Each structure stands twice: as C-alpha cells, then as structure tokens.
PDB file of C-alpha atoms in Angstrom:
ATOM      1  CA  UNK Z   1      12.216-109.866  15.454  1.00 97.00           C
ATOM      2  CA  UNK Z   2      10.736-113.110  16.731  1.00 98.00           C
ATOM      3  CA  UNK Z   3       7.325-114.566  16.143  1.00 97.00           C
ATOM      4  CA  UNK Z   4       5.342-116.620  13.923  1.00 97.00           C
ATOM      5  CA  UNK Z   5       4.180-115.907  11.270  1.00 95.00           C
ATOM      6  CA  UNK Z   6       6.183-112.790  10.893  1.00 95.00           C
ATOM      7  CA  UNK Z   7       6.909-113.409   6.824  1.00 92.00           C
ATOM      8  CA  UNK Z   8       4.628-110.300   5.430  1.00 91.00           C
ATOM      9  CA  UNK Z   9       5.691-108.333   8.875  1.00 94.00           C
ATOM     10  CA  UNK Z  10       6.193-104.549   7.693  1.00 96.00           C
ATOM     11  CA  UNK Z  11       8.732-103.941  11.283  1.00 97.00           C
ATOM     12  CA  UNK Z  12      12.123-104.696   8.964  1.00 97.00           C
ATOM     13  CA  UNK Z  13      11.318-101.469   7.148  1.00 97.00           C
ATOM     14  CA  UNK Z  14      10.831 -99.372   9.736  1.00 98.00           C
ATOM     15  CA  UNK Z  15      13.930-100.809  11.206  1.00 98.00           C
ATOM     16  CA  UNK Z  16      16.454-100.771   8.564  1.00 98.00           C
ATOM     17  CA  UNK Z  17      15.290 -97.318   7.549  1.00 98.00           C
ATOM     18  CA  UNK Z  18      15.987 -95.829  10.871  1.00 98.00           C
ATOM     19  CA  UNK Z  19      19.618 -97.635  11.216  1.00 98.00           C
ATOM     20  CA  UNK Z  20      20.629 -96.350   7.706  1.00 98.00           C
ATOM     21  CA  UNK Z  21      19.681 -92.869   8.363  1.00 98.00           C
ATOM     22  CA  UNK Z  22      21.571 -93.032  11.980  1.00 98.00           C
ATOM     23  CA  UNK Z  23      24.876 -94.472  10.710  1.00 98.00           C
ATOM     24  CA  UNK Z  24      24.271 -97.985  12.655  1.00 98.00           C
ATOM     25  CA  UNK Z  25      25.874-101.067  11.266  1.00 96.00           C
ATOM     26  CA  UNK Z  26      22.642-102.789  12.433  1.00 97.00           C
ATOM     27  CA  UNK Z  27      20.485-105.276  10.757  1.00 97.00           C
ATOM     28  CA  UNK Z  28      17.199-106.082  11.512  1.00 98.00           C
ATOM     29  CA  UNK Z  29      15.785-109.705  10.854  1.00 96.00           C
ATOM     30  CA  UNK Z  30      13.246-112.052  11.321  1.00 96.00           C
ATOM     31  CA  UNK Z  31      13.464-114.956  13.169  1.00 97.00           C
ATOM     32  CA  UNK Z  32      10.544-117.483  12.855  1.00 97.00           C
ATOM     33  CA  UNK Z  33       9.813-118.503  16.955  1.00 97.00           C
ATOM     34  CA  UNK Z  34       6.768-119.603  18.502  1.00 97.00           C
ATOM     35  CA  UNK Z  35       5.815-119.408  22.410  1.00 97.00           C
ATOM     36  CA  UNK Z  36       7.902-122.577  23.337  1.00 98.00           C
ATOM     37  CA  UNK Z  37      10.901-121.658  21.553  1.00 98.00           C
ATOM     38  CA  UNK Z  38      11.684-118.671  23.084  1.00 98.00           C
ATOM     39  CA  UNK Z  39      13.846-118.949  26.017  1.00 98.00           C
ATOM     40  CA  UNK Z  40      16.063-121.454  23.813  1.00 98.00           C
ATOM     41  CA  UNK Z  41      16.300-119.538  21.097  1.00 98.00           C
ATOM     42  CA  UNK Z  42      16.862-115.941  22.730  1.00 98.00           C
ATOM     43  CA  UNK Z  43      19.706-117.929  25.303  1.00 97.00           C
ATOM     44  CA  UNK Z  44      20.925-118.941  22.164  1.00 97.00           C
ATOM     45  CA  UNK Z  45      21.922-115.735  20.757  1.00 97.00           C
ATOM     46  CA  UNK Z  46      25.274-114.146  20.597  1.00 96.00           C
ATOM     47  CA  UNK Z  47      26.573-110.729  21.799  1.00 94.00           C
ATOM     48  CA  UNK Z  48      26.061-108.949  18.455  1.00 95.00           C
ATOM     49  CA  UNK Z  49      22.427-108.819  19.058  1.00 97.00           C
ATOM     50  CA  UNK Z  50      20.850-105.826  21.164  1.00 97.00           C
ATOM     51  CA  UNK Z  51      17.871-106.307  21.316  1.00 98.00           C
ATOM     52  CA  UNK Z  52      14.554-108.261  19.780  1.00 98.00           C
ATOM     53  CA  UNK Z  53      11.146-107.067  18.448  1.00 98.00           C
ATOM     54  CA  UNK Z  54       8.594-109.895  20.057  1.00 98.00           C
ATOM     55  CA  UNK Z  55       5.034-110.262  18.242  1.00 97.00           C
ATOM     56  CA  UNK Z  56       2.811-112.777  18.717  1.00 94.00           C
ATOM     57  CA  UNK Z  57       2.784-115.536  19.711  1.00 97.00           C
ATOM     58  CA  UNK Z  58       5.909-114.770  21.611  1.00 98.00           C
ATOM     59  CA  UNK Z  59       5.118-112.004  23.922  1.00 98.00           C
ATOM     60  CA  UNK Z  60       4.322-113.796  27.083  1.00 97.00           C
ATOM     61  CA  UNK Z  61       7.611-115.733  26.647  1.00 98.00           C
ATOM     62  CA  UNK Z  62       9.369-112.498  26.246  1.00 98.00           C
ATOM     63  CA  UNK Z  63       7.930-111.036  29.890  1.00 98.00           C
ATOM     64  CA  UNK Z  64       8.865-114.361  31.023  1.00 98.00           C
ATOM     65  CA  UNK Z  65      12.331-115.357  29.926  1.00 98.00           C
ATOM     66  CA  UNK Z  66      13.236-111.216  30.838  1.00 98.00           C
ATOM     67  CA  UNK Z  67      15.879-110.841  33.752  1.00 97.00           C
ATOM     68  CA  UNK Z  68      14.239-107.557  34.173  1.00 98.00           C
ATOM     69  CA  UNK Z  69      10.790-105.952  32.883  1.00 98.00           C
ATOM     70  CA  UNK Z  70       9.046-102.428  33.032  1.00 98.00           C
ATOM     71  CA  UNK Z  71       6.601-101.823  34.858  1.00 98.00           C
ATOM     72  CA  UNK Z  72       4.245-101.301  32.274  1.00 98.00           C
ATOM     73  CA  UNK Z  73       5.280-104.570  30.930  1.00 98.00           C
ATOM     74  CA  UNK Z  74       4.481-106.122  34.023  1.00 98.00           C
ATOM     75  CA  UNK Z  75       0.784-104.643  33.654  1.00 98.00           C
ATOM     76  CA  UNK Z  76      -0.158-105.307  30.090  1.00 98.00           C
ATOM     77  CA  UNK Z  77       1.332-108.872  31.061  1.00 97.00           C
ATOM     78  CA  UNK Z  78       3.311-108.712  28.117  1.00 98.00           C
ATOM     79  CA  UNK Z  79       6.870-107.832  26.061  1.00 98.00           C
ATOM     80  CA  UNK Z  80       6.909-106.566  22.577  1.00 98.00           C
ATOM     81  CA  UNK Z  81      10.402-105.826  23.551  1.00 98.00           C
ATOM     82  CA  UNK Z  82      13.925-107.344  24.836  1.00 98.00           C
ATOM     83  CA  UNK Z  83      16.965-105.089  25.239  1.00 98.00           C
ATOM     84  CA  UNK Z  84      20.059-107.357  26.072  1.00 98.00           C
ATOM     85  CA  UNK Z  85      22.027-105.692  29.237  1.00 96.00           C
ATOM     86  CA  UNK Z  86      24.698-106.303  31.057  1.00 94.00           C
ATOM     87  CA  UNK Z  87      22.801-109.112  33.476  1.00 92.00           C
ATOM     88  CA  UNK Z  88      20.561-110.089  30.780  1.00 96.00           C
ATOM     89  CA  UNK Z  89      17.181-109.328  29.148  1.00 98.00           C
ATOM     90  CA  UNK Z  90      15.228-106.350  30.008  1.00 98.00           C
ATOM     91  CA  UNK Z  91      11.688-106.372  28.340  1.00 98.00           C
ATOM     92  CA  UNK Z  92       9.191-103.510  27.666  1.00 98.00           C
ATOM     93  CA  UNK Z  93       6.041-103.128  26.025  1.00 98.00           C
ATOM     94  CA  UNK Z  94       6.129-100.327  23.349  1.00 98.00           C
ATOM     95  CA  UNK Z  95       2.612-101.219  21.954  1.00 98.00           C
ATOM     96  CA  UNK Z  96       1.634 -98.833  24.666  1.00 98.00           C
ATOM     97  CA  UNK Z  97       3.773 -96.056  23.599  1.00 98.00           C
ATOM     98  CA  UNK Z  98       1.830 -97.441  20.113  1.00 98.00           C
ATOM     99  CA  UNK Z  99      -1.568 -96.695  21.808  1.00 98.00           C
ATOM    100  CA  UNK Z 100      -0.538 -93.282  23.168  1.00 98.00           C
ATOM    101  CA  UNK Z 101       1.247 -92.110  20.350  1.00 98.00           C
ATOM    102  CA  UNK Z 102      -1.683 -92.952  17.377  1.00 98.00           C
ATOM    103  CA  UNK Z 103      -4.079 -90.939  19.513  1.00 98.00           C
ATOM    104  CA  UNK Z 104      -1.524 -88.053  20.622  1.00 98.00           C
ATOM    105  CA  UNK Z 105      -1.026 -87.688  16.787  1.00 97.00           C
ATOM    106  CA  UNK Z 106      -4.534 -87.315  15.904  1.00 97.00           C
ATOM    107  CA  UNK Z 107      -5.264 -84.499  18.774  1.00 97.00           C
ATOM    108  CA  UNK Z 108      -6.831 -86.819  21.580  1.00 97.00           C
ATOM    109  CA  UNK Z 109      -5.077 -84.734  24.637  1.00 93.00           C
ATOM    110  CA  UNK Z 110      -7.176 -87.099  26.985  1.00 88.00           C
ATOM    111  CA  UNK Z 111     -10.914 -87.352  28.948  1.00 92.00           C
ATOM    112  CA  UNK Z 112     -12.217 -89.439  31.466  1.00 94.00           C
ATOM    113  CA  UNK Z 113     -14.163 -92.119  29.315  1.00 98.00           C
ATOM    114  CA  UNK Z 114     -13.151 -95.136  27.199  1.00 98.00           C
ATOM    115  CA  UNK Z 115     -14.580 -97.920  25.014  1.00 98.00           C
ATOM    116  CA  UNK Z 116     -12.432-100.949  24.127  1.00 98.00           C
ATOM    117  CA  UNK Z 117     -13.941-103.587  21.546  1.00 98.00           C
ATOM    118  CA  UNK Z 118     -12.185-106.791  22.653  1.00 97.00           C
ATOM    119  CA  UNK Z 119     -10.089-108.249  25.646  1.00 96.00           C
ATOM    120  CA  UNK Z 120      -7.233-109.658  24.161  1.00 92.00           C
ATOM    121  CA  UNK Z 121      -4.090-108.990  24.126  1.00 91.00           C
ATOM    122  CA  UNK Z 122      -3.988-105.738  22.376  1.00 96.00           C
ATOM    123  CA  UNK Z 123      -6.534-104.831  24.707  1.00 97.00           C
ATOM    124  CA  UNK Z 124      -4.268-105.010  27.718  1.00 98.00           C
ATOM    125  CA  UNK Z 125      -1.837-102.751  25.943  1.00 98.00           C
ATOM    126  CA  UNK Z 126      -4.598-100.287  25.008  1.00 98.00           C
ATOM    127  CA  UNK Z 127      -5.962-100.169  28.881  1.00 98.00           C
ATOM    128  CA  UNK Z 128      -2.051 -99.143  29.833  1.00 98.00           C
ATOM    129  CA  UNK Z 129      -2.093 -96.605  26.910  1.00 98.00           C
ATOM    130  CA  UNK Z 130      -5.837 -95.069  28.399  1.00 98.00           C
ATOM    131  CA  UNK Z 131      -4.606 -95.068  32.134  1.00 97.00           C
ATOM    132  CA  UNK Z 132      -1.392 -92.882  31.015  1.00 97.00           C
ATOM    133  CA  UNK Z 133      -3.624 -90.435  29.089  1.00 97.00           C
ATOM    134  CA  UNK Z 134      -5.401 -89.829  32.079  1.00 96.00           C
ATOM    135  CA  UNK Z 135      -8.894 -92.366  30.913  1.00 98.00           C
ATOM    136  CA  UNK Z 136     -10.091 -93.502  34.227  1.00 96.00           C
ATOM    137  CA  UNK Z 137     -13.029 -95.654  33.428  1.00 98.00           C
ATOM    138  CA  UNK Z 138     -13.485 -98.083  30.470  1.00 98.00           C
ATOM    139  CA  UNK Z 139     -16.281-100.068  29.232  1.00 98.00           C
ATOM    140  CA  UNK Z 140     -14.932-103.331  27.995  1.00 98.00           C
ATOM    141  CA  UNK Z 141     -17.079-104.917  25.176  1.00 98.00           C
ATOM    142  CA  UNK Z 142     -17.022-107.991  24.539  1.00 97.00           C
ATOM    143  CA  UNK Z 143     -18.267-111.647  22.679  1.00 95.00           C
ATOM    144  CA  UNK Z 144     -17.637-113.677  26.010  1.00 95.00           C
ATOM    145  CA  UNK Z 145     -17.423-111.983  29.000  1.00 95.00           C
ATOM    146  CA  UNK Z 146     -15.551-114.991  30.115  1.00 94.00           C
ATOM    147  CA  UNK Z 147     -12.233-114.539  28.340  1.00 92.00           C
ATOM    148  CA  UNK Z 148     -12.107-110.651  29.730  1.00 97.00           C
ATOM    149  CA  UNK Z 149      -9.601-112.145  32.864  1.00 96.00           C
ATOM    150  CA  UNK Z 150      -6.179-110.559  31.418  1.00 96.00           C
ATOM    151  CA  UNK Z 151      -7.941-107.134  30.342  1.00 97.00           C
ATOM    152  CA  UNK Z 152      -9.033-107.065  33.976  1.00 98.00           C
ATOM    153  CA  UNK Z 153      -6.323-108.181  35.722  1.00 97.00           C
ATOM    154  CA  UNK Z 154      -4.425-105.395  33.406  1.00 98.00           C
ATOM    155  CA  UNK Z 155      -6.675-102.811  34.071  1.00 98.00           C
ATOM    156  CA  UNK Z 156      -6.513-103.538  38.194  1.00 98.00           C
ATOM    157  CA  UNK Z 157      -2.915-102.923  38.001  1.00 98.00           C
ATOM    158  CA  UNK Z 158      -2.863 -99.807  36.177  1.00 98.00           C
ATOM    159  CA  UNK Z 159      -6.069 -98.488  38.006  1.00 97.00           C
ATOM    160  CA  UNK Z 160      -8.483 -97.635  35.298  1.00 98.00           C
ATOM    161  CA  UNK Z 161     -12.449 -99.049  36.404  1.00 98.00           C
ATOM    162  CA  UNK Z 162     -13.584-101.160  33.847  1.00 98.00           C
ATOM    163  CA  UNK Z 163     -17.375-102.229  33.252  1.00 97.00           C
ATOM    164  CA  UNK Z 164     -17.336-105.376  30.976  1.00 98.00           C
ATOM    165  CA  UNK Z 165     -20.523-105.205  28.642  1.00 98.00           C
ATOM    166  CA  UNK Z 166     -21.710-108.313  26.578  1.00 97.00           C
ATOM    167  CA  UNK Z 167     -21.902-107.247  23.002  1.00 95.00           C
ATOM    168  CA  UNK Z 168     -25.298-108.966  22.234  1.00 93.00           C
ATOM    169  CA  UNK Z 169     -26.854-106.242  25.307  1.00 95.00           C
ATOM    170  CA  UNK Z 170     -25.241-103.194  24.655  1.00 96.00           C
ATOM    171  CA  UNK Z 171     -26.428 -99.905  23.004  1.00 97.00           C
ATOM    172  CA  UNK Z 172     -23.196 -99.436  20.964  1.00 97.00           C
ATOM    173  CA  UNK Z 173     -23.801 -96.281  19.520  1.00 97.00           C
ATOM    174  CA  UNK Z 174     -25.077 -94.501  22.402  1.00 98.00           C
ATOM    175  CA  UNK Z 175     -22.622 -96.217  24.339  1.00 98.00           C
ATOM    176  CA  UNK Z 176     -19.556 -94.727  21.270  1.00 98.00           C
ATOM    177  CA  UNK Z 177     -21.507 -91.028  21.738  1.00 98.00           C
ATOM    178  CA  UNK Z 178     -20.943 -90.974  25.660  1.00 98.00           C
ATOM    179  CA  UNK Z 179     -17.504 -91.990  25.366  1.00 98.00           C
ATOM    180  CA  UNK Z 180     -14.018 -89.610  24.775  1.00 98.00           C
ATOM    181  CA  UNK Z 181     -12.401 -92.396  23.107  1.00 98.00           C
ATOM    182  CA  UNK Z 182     -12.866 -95.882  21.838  1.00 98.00           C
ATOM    183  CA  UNK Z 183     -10.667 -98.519  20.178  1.00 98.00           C
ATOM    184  CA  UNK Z 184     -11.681-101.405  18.491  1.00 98.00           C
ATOM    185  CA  UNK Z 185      -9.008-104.625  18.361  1.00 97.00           C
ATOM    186  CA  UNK Z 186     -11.064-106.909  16.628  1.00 96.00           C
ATOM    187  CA  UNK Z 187     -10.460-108.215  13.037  1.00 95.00           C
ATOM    188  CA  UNK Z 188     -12.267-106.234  10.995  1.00 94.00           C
ATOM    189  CA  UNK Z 189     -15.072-108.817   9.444  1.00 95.00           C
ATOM    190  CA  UNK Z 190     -16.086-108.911  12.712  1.00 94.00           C
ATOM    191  CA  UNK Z 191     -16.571-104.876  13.028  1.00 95.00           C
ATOM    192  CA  UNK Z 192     -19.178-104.963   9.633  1.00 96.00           C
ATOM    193  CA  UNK Z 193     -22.664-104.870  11.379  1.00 96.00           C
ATOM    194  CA  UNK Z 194     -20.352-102.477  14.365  1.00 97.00           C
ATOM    195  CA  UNK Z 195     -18.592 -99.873  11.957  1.00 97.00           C
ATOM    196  CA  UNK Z 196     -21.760 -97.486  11.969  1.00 97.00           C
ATOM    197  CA  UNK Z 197     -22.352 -97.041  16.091  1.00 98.00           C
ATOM    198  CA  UNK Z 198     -18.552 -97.212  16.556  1.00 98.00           C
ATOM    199  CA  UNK Z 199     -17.905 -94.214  14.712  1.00 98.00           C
ATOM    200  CA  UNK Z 200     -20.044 -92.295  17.041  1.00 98.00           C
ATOM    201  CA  UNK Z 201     -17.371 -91.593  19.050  1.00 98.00           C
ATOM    202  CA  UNK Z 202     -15.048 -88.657  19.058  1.00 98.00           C
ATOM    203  CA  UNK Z 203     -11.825 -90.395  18.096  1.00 98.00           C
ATOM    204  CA  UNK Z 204     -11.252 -93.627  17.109  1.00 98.00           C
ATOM    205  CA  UNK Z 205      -8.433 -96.156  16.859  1.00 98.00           C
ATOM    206  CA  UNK Z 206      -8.625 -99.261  15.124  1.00 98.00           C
ATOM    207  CA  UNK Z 207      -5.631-101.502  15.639  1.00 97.00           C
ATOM    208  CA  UNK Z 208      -6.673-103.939  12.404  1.00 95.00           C
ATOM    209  CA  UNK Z 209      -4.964-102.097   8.862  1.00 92.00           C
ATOM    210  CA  UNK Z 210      -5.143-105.058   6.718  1.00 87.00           C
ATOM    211  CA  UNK Z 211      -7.183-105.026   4.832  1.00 87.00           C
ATOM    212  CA  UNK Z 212      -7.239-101.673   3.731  1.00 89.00           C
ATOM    213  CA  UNK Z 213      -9.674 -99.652   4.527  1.00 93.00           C
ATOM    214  CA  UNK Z 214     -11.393-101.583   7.404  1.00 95.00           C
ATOM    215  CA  UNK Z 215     -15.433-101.243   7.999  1.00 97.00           C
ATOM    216  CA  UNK Z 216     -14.410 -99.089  10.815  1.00 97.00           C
ATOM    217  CA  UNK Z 217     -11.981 -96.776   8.921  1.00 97.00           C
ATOM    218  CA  UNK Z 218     -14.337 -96.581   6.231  1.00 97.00           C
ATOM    219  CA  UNK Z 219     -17.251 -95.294   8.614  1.00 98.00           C
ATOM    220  CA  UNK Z 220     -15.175 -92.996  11.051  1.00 97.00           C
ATOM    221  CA  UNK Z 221     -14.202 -90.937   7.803  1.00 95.00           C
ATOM    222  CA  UNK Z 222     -17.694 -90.648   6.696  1.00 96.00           C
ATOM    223  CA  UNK Z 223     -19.089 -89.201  10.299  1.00 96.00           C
ATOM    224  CA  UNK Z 224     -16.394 -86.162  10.997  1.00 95.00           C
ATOM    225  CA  UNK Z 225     -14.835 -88.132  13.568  1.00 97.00           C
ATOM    226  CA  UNK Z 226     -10.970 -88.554  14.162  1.00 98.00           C
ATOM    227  CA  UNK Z 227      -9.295 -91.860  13.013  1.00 98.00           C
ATOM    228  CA  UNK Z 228      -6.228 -93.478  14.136  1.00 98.00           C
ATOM    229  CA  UNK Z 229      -4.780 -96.482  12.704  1.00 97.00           C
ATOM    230  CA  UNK Z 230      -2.967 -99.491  13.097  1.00 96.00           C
ATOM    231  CA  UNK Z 231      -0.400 -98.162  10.970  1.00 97.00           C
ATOM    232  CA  UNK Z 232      -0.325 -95.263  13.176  1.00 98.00           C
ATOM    233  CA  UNK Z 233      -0.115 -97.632  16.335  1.00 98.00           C
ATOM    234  CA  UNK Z 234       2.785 -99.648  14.497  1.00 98.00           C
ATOM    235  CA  UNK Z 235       4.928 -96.333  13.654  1.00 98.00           C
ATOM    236  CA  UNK Z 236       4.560 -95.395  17.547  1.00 98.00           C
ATOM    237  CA  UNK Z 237       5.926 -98.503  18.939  1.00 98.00           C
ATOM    238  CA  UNK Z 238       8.597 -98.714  16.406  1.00 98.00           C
ATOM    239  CA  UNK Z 239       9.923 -95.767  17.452  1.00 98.00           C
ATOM    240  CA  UNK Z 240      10.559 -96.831  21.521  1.00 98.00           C
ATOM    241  CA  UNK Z 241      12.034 -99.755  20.307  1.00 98.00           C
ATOM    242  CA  UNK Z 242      14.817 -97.733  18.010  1.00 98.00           C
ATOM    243  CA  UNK Z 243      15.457 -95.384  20.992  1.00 98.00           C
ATOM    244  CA  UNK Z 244      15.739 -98.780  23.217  1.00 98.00           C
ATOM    245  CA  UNK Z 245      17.754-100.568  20.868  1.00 98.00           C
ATOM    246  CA  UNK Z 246      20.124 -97.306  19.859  1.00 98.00           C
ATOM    247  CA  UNK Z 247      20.162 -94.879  22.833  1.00 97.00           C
ATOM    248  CA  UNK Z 248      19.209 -92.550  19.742  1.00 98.00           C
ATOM    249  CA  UNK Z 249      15.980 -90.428  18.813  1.00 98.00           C
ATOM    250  CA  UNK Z 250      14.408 -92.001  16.097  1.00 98.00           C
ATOM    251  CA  UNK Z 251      14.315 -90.728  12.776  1.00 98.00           C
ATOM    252  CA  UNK Z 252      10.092 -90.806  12.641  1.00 98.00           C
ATOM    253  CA  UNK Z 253      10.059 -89.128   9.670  1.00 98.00           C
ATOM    254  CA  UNK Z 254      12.887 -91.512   7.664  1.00 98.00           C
ATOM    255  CA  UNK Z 255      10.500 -94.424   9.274  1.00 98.00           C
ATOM    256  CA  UNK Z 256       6.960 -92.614   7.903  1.00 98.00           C
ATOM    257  CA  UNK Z 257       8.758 -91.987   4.191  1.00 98.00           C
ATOM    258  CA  UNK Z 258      10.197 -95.876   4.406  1.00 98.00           C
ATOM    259  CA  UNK Z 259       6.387 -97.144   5.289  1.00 97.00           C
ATOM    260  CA  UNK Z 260       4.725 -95.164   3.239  1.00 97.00           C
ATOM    261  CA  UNK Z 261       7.038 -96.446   0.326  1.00 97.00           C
ATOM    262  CA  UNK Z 262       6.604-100.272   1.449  1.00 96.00           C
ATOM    263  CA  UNK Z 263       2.653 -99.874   1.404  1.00 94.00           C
ATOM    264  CA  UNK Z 264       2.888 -98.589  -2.490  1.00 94.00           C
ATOM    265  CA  UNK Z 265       4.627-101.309  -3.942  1.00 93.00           C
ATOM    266  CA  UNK Z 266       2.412-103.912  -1.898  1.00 85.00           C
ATOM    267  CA  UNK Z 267      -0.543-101.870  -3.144  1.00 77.00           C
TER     268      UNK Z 267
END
C-alpha cells in the first residue's frame, strides 16, 4: 500500500490474512508515498507487484498516473486501487464497494433519501455508493459550502440531486428523521454537539472508528437505530481489492477473524 502516514494502517492484516488462507505467495507492504511521489515511485516498481492499495494522500495520483480507470473511479475522482495489466495501471475505487457493503450488511436494501456530513473526499465515494443503492437525492451538509465543488462535481456524474445545506442553518435532526440514510465523514470531535440529531436517522454510517466508540456510534446505539462503521466500510473495500489483486473470492470471514484479532491486542 502507498500513502502517508500509513504506519498504524490496519490494511496489512486484512491482506496477509486473506493470501495465507488462499495459498498466495503474496506479501502485502507499506510503502511510505505522498501525492508527488507517486508516478515515480509506482513506474518504479518491478513485475512482482500486482497491484497497490492507495490511501491518502495518494489517491488523486493513483486516478492520474492509471493507464486505465473504472468508471466509478472516474466519478468519485479518485483510486484507492491500482491493478498492474498488461498495458499498465488500471485503477478502481473500492471505498465504494466500502460504502455499499457497510450498509448492505446492516439491512439498508435502499430508499430515495440521503444525508452526507462533509464534502471531502470520502464524501465523493459515499455519493457513488448512494447512487448504486438506488439514493437519488442527497442533502450535503456542510462547514463551508465553498469547498462542496468535488462532492458536486461527483454527484453530477453519477446523477444523484444534491442540496448543499450550511451546517450553522440546518435543522439536523429533523433533517436525520426525513432521511433513509445518512453518513457522517467527519472526525469525530467535530460530531460531539451533532451525535444526538444524527442518530435520528434510520441507519447510520460513520466512516471515523478511531477512537473507539465515536460520539456518533455512541448515540446511534442508544436510539434503536442501525450503525455501520468504519471498520465495516474498511472490511468492504478490502475485499474488492483481494478479488482485484487475486482473481479469487475473498476469504471475508479469515479477514473479519484477522481484524477482529488485530483490534484486541491494540485494545
């Protein structure tokens, strides 16, 4: 994987777990890469490796430097992954097979209305993730309404209506109640005075698991409602990169057990 900071990542676990239990000689690594140091470093890499995990701040350098991209990739604006080929690089975004999956898992079968706290870049992977599920129209909350360009830009090319709402002028709770689904990408000091009027609505998903539990978490349990994680999210796009990367299924359950181990001995 390439990125930086990726030191405390938890993706080499979910990796190495699923190679073992398939009966790949395959390691997975970290590489420490920023934006600028992609294309050199990825050119630089020999035929042995088939493929690279992309996290921040290297994702737009990923989409970039790719001979060939998804379309969903394309839309989000983004690659969380590279798959080498035959002519090249072919990049993907998985974090919205993260998106879809979390909610899938926790029985969101789809409805017509969204909430998304944030526009960055999560957000443009969550808008791709709410247009395959069938969520038409999204209200976009946000700090600066400003900085919503990408989320928009996203959401025009996947063709899901999004209302951008200033966060200092918004009924959040009533706005959480009316809604099928809503996902907050925000760190999670920022959700404190939020956590309450978020967890109004039906199912939640809040990308942010560390620390553990967030405000959000914490408050979705209390009202009834149904809570997806980051963890959840993480799982989901680890396993389209596996398939990508091995042409095999991957072992989800060998990748839950390895996780779930990982997260007791950081505990």
């Amino acid at each position: 994987m390439i990125g930086s900071p990726i030191k405390h990542s938890l993706s080499p676990v979910l990796h190495n777990a699923a190679y073992t239990a398939l009966g790949l000689d395959l390691e997975y690594t970290r590489l420490e890469c920023t934006e600028s140091e992609v294309p050199a470093l990825v050119s630089s890499l020999g035929p042995e490796w088939v493929g690279l995990s992309c996290t921040m701040p290297t994702k737009r350098a990923a989409l970039a430097f790719a001979s060939s991209v998804t379309e969903r990739a394309a839309a989000v604006g983004a690659a969380n992954t590279l798959v080498r080929t035959e002519s090249g690089w072919h990049a993907d975004c998985t974090d919205v097979d993260g998106v879809v999956g979390a909610l899938r898992e926790k029985g969101f079968s789809g409805g017509s209305r969204g909430v998304v706290i944030g526009a960055g870049g999560t957000a443009t992977a969550v808008l791709a993730g709410f247009a395959e599920m069938g969520v038409s129209s999204v209200s976009l909350v946000v700090r600066d309404p400003s900085r919503a360009s990408e989320a928009l830009a996203t959401a025009a090319r996947v063709g899901v209506a999004v209302d951008v709402l200033t966060l200092s002028s918004v009924d959040l709770g009533a706005l959480a109640a009316a809604s099928d689904v809503l996902v907050s990408t925000v760190p999670a000091e920022a959700t404190v005075p939020l956590a309450f009027a978020l967890a109004q609505a039906p199912y939640v998903l809040d990308v942010i698991y560390h620390p553990w539990p967030t405000p959000v978490a914490s408050a979705v349990e209390a009202s009834g409602a149904r809570l997806a994680t980051g963890l959840d999210m993480l799982l989901h796009q680890a396993f389209g990169q596996v398939e990508q990367f091995t042409g095999k299924p991957a072992p989800q359950e060998v990748m839950r057990s390895a996780l779930a181990a990982e997260l007791a001995t950081r505990a």
